[in-house]
Amino acid sequence: KMSLRFALVGNPNCGKTTLFNEITGSTQYVGNWPGVTIEKKEGKARRVQEDVKIIDLPGIYSLSPYSLEEIIARDYILDEKPDVVINIIDATNIERNLYLTTQLIELGIPVVAALNMMDAVEARGDKIDTGALEKGIGIPVVPTSASKGRGVTELVDKAIQVAYAAASGTAKPQAQIYDQEVEKYIGNIETNIVPSLGKKTGNARWTAIKLLEGDEKVLEKMEVPAAFLKDIEACRKQIESHYDNDVETVIADGRYKMISGIVGKAVKKKSGSGSLTI
Ligand code: GDP
Ligand code: K
Ligand code: MG
């Protein structure tokens, strides 16, 4: 029997608090994140044999370091290393919500998705093929309706399974989701620069992507030497001239392209209710 820690991550209004309450019941306590007035909630999972602590991270749309909420969530995941991140996806807004999912997966930590608000999807007459979604994003997906208490036990059980699998070292290699041109530079930085950096943060691939994106927090944290900064800048210039666009946009477009491919396969909207009708 292990002591586990799961972090809840999702866009604002995806049902995170409802799910947190449903999982933890009356065991929760509320404080603040150090130095800021953003609420931090923790609790223990009910109805499970294992000792599972649940942390509610701030609602965010992305893991870029532009808002306090994003920085808190990202730093918690990188520095405190929860055993599993439970990513809550608002199924009625799946395409937008999956943007954060692609970034969480990139961190290389165990992630389980809660496909929440499935009752609302069903009420509209839409269908989501969970299997196709799992295959597309490469992580387990559990349908839930937090406000109706549905799927919550299954979700926590799945997260426990994933935690055990991760502890036994059966993690899969990450999918390459960007164009060959972009992957070439990611691979280059991952192999030639990341291993030589004194400090470590995240996994090597994630760090390489962040360096390529010019993520200031990561550049700062890693204390990247000037010679490497020059090499990274050269990679950025190559990408920018190849795509005639800035690197951040090229990388974001890679994520959007992957997401729309997955959504096209997994979501069937009721006839007449949208452009995704198949
Ligand atoms: P948070 O901002 O992510 O913490 O979201 P909340 O838990 O506050 O939920 C936002 C709204 O969605 C509230 O009105 C909830 O009652 C509602 N909600 C949460 N989960 C579900 C669900 O599974 N189905 C439906 N229909 N509504 C939900
Ligand atoms: K809310
Ligand atoms: Mg909330």
Coordinates of C-alpha atoms and ligand atoms in Angstrom, one line a residue:
K1 CA 0.0 0.0 0.0
M2 CA 1.5 3.3 -1.2
S3 CA 1.1 6.9 0.0
L4 CA 0.0 8.8 -3.2
R5 CA -0.4 12.4 -4.2
F6 CA -2.7 13.4 -7.1
A7 CA -3.0 17.0 -8.4
L8 CA -6.1 18.2 -10.2
V9 CA -5.4 20.4 -13.2
G10 CA -7.9 21.9 -15.7
N11 CA -9.3 25.0 -17.3
P12 CA -11.4 27.4 -15.2
N13 CA -15.0 26.1 -14.9
C14 CA -14.2 22.5 -16.0
G15 CA -15.8 21.2 -12.8
K16 CA -12.5 20.9 -10.8
T17 CA -14.0 22.1 -7.5
T18 CA -17.1 19.9 -7.9
L19 CA -14.8 16.9 -8.6
F20 CA -12.5 17.8 -5.7
N21 CA -15.4 17.9 -3.3
E22 CA -16.8 14.6 -4.7
I23 CA -13.4 12.9 -4.3
T24 CA -12.5 14.3 -0.9
G25 CA -15.8 14.9 0.9
S26 CA -15.3 16.5 4.2
T27 CA -11.6 15.7 4.5
Q28 CA -10.5 18.9 2.8
Y29 CA -8.7 21.8 4.2
V30 CA -8.1 25.2 2.6
G31 CA -5.1 27.5 2.7
N32 CA -3.1 29.7 0.3
W33 CA -0.2 29.1 -2.0
P34 CA 3.0 30.5 -0.4
G35 CA 3.2 34.3 -0.8
V36 CA 0.1 34.7 -2.8
T37 CA -3.7 34.9 -2.1
I38 CA -4.6 32.2 -4.5
E39 CA -6.5 29.4 -2.7
K40 CA -4.8 26.0 -2.1
K41 CA -7.0 23.1 -1.3
E42 CA -6.0 19.7 -0.2
G43 CA -7.9 16.6 0.9
K44 CA -7.9 12.9 1.1
A45 CA -9.6 10.6 -1.3
R46 CA -12.6 8.8 0.3
R47 CA -13.7 5.2 -0.6
V48 CA -10.2 3.9 -1.5
Q49 CA -7.9 1.5 0.3
E50 CA -4.8 3.6 -0.5
D51 CA -3.7 6.7 1.3
V52 CA -4.3 9.3 -1.5
K53 CA -3.8 13.0 -1.0
I54 CA -5.6 15.3 -3.5
I55 CA -4.3 18.8 -4.4
D56 CA -6.5 21.2 -6.3
L57 CA -4.3 23.4 -8.5
P58 CA -5.4 26.8 -9.9
G59 CA -7.6 26.8 -13.0
I60 CA -5.5 27.5 -16.1
Y61 CA -5.7 27.4 -19.9
S62 CA -2.1 26.7 -20.6
L63 CA 1.2 25.9 -18.9
S64 CA 3.0 28.9 -20.3
P65 CA 4.5 31.1 -17.5
Y66 CA 2.4 34.2 -18.1
S67 CA 0.0 34.2 -15.2
L68 CA 0.6 33.5 -11.5
E69 CA -1.9 30.6 -11.7
E70 CA 0.1 29.0 -14.6
I71 CA 3.4 29.4 -12.7
I72 CA 1.9 27.9 -9.5
A73 CA 0.5 24.9 -11.4
R74 CA 3.6 24.3 -13.4
D75 CA 6.1 24.8 -10.5
Y76 CA 4.0 22.4 -8.4
I77 CA 4.1 19.7 -11.0
L78 CA 7.8 20.1 -11.7
D79 CA 9.1 20.7 -8.2
E80 CA 6.7 18.7 -6.0
K81 CA 6.2 15.9 -8.6
P82 CA 2.7 14.5 -7.8
D83 CA 2.4 10.8 -8.5
V84 CA -0.4 11.5 -11.0
V85 CA -1.9 14.6 -12.6
I86 CA -5.6 14.3 -13.1
N87 CA -6.5 16.5 -16.0
I88 CA -10.1 17.5 -16.0
I89 CA -11.5 18.2 -19.4
D90 CA -14.8 20.0 -20.0
A91 CA -16.2 17.6 -22.6
T92 CA -18.6 20.3 -23.9
N93 CA -15.5 22.3 -24.8
I94 CA -13.1 19.5 -25.7
E95 CA -11.0 21.2 -28.3
R96 CA -10.0 24.2 -26.2
N97 CA -9.5 22.0 -23.1
L98 CA -7.2 19.6 -24.9
Y99 CA -4.6 22.4 -25.4
L100 CA -3.7 22.2 -21.8
T101 CA -3.7 18.4 -22.0
T102 CA -1.1 18.4 -24.8
Q103 CA 1.2 20.5 -22.5
L104 CA 0.7 18.3 -19.5
I105 CA 1.6 15.2 -21.5
E106 CA 4.7 16.9 -22.7
L107 CA 5.9 17.3 -19.1
G108 CA 6.4 13.5 -19.2
I109 CA 4.6 12.9 -15.9
P110 CA 1.8 10.4 -15.5
V111 CA -1.5 12.0 -16.6
V112 CA -5.1 10.6 -16.4
A113 CA -7.9 12.6 -18.1
A114 CA -11.3 13.0 -16.5
L115 CA -13.7 13.7 -19.4
N116 CA -16.1 15.7 -17.3
M117 CA -19.6 17.1 -18.0
M118 CA -20.4 14.0 -20.0
D119 CA -24.1 14.3 -18.9
A120 CA -24.2 17.7 -20.8
V121 CA -22.7 16.1 -23.9
E122 CA -25.2 13.3 -23.8
A123 CA -28.1 15.8 -23.2
R124 CA -27.1 17.5 -26.4
G125 CA -27.1 14.2 -28.3
D126 CA -23.4 14.4 -29.0
K127 CA -21.1 11.4 -28.7
I128 CA -17.5 11.1 -27.7
D129 CA -15.6 7.9 -28.5
T130 CA -13.4 7.6 -25.4
G131 CA -11.3 4.8 -26.9
A132 CA -10.4 7.0 -29.9
L133 CA -9.6 9.9 -27.6
E134 CA -7.3 7.6 -25.5
K135 CA -5.6 6.4 -28.6
G136 CA -5.1 9.9 -29.9
I137 CA -3.7 11.5 -26.8
G138 CA -2.0 8.4 -25.4
I139 CA -3.3 8.6 -21.8
P140 CA -6.2 6.9 -20.0
V141 CA -9.5 8.8 -20.3
V142 CA -12.4 8.3 -17.8
P143 CA -15.8 9.8 -18.5
T144 CA -17.2 11.6 -15.5
S145 CA -20.2 13.8 -14.5
A146 CA -18.8 15.3 -11.3
S147 CA -22.0 17.1 -10.4
K148 CA -23.9 13.8 -10.6
G149 CA -21.2 11.9 -8.8
R150 CA -20.7 9.7 -11.9
G151 CA -17.4 8.1 -12.9
V152 CA -15.5 9.5 -9.9
T153 CA -14.7 6.2 -8.2
E154 CA -13.5 4.8 -11.6
L155 CA -11.4 7.9 -12.1
V156 CA -9.6 7.6 -8.8
D157 CA -9.1 3.9 -9.3
K158 CA -7.6 4.5 -12.8
A159 CA -5.2 7.1 -11.3
I160 CA -4.1 4.6 -8.7
Q161 CA -3.4 2.0 -11.4
V162 CA -1.4 4.6 -13.3
A163 CA 0.6 5.5 -10.2
Y164 CA 1.5 1.9 -9.6
A165 CA 2.4 1.4 -13.3
A166 CA 4.6 4.5 -13.2
A167 CA 6.3 3.3 -10.0
S168 CA 7.2 0.0 -11.7
G169 CA 8.8 2.0 -14.5
T170 CA 6.5 1.1 -17.4
A171 CA 6.2 4.6 -18.8
K172 CA 5.9 4.9 -22.6
P173 CA 8.1 7.1 -24.7
Q174 CA 6.4 10.3 -25.7
A175 CA 4.8 10.8 -29.1
Q176 CA 6.5 13.3 -31.5
I177 CA 3.6 15.6 -32.3
Y178 CA 5.3 18.4 -34.3
D179 CA 6.4 18.7 -37.9
Q180 CA 9.7 16.9 -38.8
E181 CA 11.4 20.3 -39.2
V182 CA 10.5 21.3 -35.6
E183 CA 11.2 17.8 -34.2
K184 CA 14.7 18.0 -35.8
Y185 CA 15.5 21.1 -33.6
I186 CA 13.8 19.7 -30.5
G187 CA 15.9 16.5 -30.9
N188 CA 19.0 18.6 -31.5
I189 CA 18.6 20.6 -28.3
E190 CA 17.5 17.6 -26.3
T191 CA 20.7 15.7 -27.3
N192 CA 23.3 18.3 -27.6
I193 CA 22.4 21.0 -25.0
V194 CA 20.0 19.7 -22.3
P195 CA 22.4 17.0 -20.9
S196 CA 25.2 19.6 -20.5
L197 CA 23.1 22.0 -18.4
G198 CA 24.0 22.0 -14.7
K199 CA 20.5 22.4 -13.4
K200 CA 17.6 20.1 -14.2
T201 CA 13.9 20.8 -14.6
G202 CA 11.2 18.6 -16.2
N203 CA 12.2 15.9 -18.6
A204 CA 14.8 16.4 -21.4
R205 CA 12.2 16.7 -24.3
W206 CA 10.1 19.1 -22.4
T207 CA 13.1 21.2 -21.5
A208 CA 14.2 21.2 -25.1
I209 CA 10.8 22.5 -26.2
K210 CA 10.8 25.2 -23.6
L211 CA 14.3 26.3 -24.6
L212 CA 13.2 26.4 -28.2
E213 CA 10.1 28.4 -27.2
G214 CA 12.3 30.9 -25.4
D215 CA 10.4 30.2 -22.1
E216 CA 12.0 32.8 -19.8
K217 CA 11.3 31.0 -16.5
V218 CA 13.1 27.9 -17.8
L219 CA 16.0 29.8 -19.3
E220 CA 16.4 31.6 -15.9
K221 CA 16.1 28.4 -13.8
M222 CA 18.5 26.4 -16.0
E223 CA 21.1 29.2 -16.1
V224 CA 21.8 28.4 -19.8
P225 CA 25.4 29.5 -20.8
A226 CA 25.7 32.1 -23.5
A227 CA 27.2 29.7 -26.1
F228 CA 24.1 27.5 -25.8
L229 CA 21.8 30.5 -26.0
K230 CA 23.4 31.4 -29.3
D231 CA 22.9 27.9 -30.6
I232 CA 19.2 27.9 -29.5
E233 CA 18.7 31.3 -31.1
A234 CA 20.1 29.9 -34.3
C235 CA 17.6 27.0 -34.2
R236 CA 14.8 29.6 -33.6
K237 CA 15.9 31.7 -36.6
Q238 CA 15.9 28.6 -38.8
I239 CA 12.4 27.7 -37.8
E240 CA 11.1 31.2 -38.1
S241 CA 12.5 31.5 -41.7
H242 CA 11.2 28.1 -42.6
Y243 CA 7.6 28.8 -41.5
D244 CA 7.7 32.6 -41.9
N245 CA 6.2 32.7 -38.4
D246 CA 7.5 33.0 -34.8
V247 CA 8.5 29.8 -33.0
E248 CA 5.8 30.1 -30.3
T249 CA 3.1 30.2 -32.9
V250 CA 4.7 27.3 -34.9
I251 CA 4.7 25.1 -31.8
A252 CA 1.2 26.1 -30.7
D253 CA 0.0 25.3 -34.2
G254 CA 1.6 21.9 -33.9
R255 CA -0.5 21.3 -30.8
Y256 CA -3.7 22.6 -32.4
K257 CA -3.2 20.4 -35.5
M258 CA -2.8 17.3 -33.3
I259 CA -5.9 18.2 -31.3
S260 CA -8.1 18.8 -34.3
G261 CA -7.1 15.5 -35.8
I262 CA -8.1 13.7 -32.5
V263 CA -11.3 15.6 -32.1
G264 CA -12.3 14.9 -35.7
K265 CA -12.0 11.1 -35.0
A266 CA -13.4 11.0 -31.4
V267 CA -16.3 13.5 -31.4
K268 CA -19.6 13.0 -33.3
K269 CA -21.9 15.9 -33.0
K270 CA -25.7 15.5 -33.4
S271 CA -26.6 16.3 -36.9
G272 CA -27.0 20.0 -37.4
S273 CA -25.4 21.1 -34.2
G274 CA -21.9 22.0 -35.6
S275 CA -19.2 21.7 -38.1
L276 CA -17.9 18.4 -36.7
T277 CA -20.9 16.4 -37.9
I278 CA -19.8 13.1 -39.5
Ligands
GDP1 P1 -14.1 24.9 -11.5 O1 -14.0 26.3 -11.9 O2 -13.3 24.1 -12.5 O3 -13.7 24.6 -10.1 O4 -15.6 24.4 -11.8 P2 -16.7 24.1 -10.7 O5 -16.6 22.9 -10.0 O6 -17.0 25.4 -9.9 O7 -17.9 23.9 -11.8 C1 -18.4 24.9 -12.7 C2 -19.9 24.7 -13.0 O8 -20.0 23.4 -13.7 C3 -20.7 24.5 -11.7 O9 -21.9 25.2 -12.0 C4 -20.9 23.0 -11.6 O10 -22.1 22.7 -10.9 C5 -20.9 22.6 -13.0 N1 -20.5 21.2 -13.2 C6 -19.4 20.6 -12.7 N2 -19.3 19.3 -13.1 C7 -20.3 19.1 -13.9 C8 -20.8 18.0 -14.6 O11 -20.2 16.9 -14.7 N3 -21.9 18.1 -15.4 C9 -22.6 19.3 -15.4 N4 -23.7 19.4 -16.1 N5 -22.2 20.4 -14.7 C10 -21.1 20.3 -14.0
K2 K -15.7 28.2 -10.6
MG3 MG -12.8 25.8 -8.7

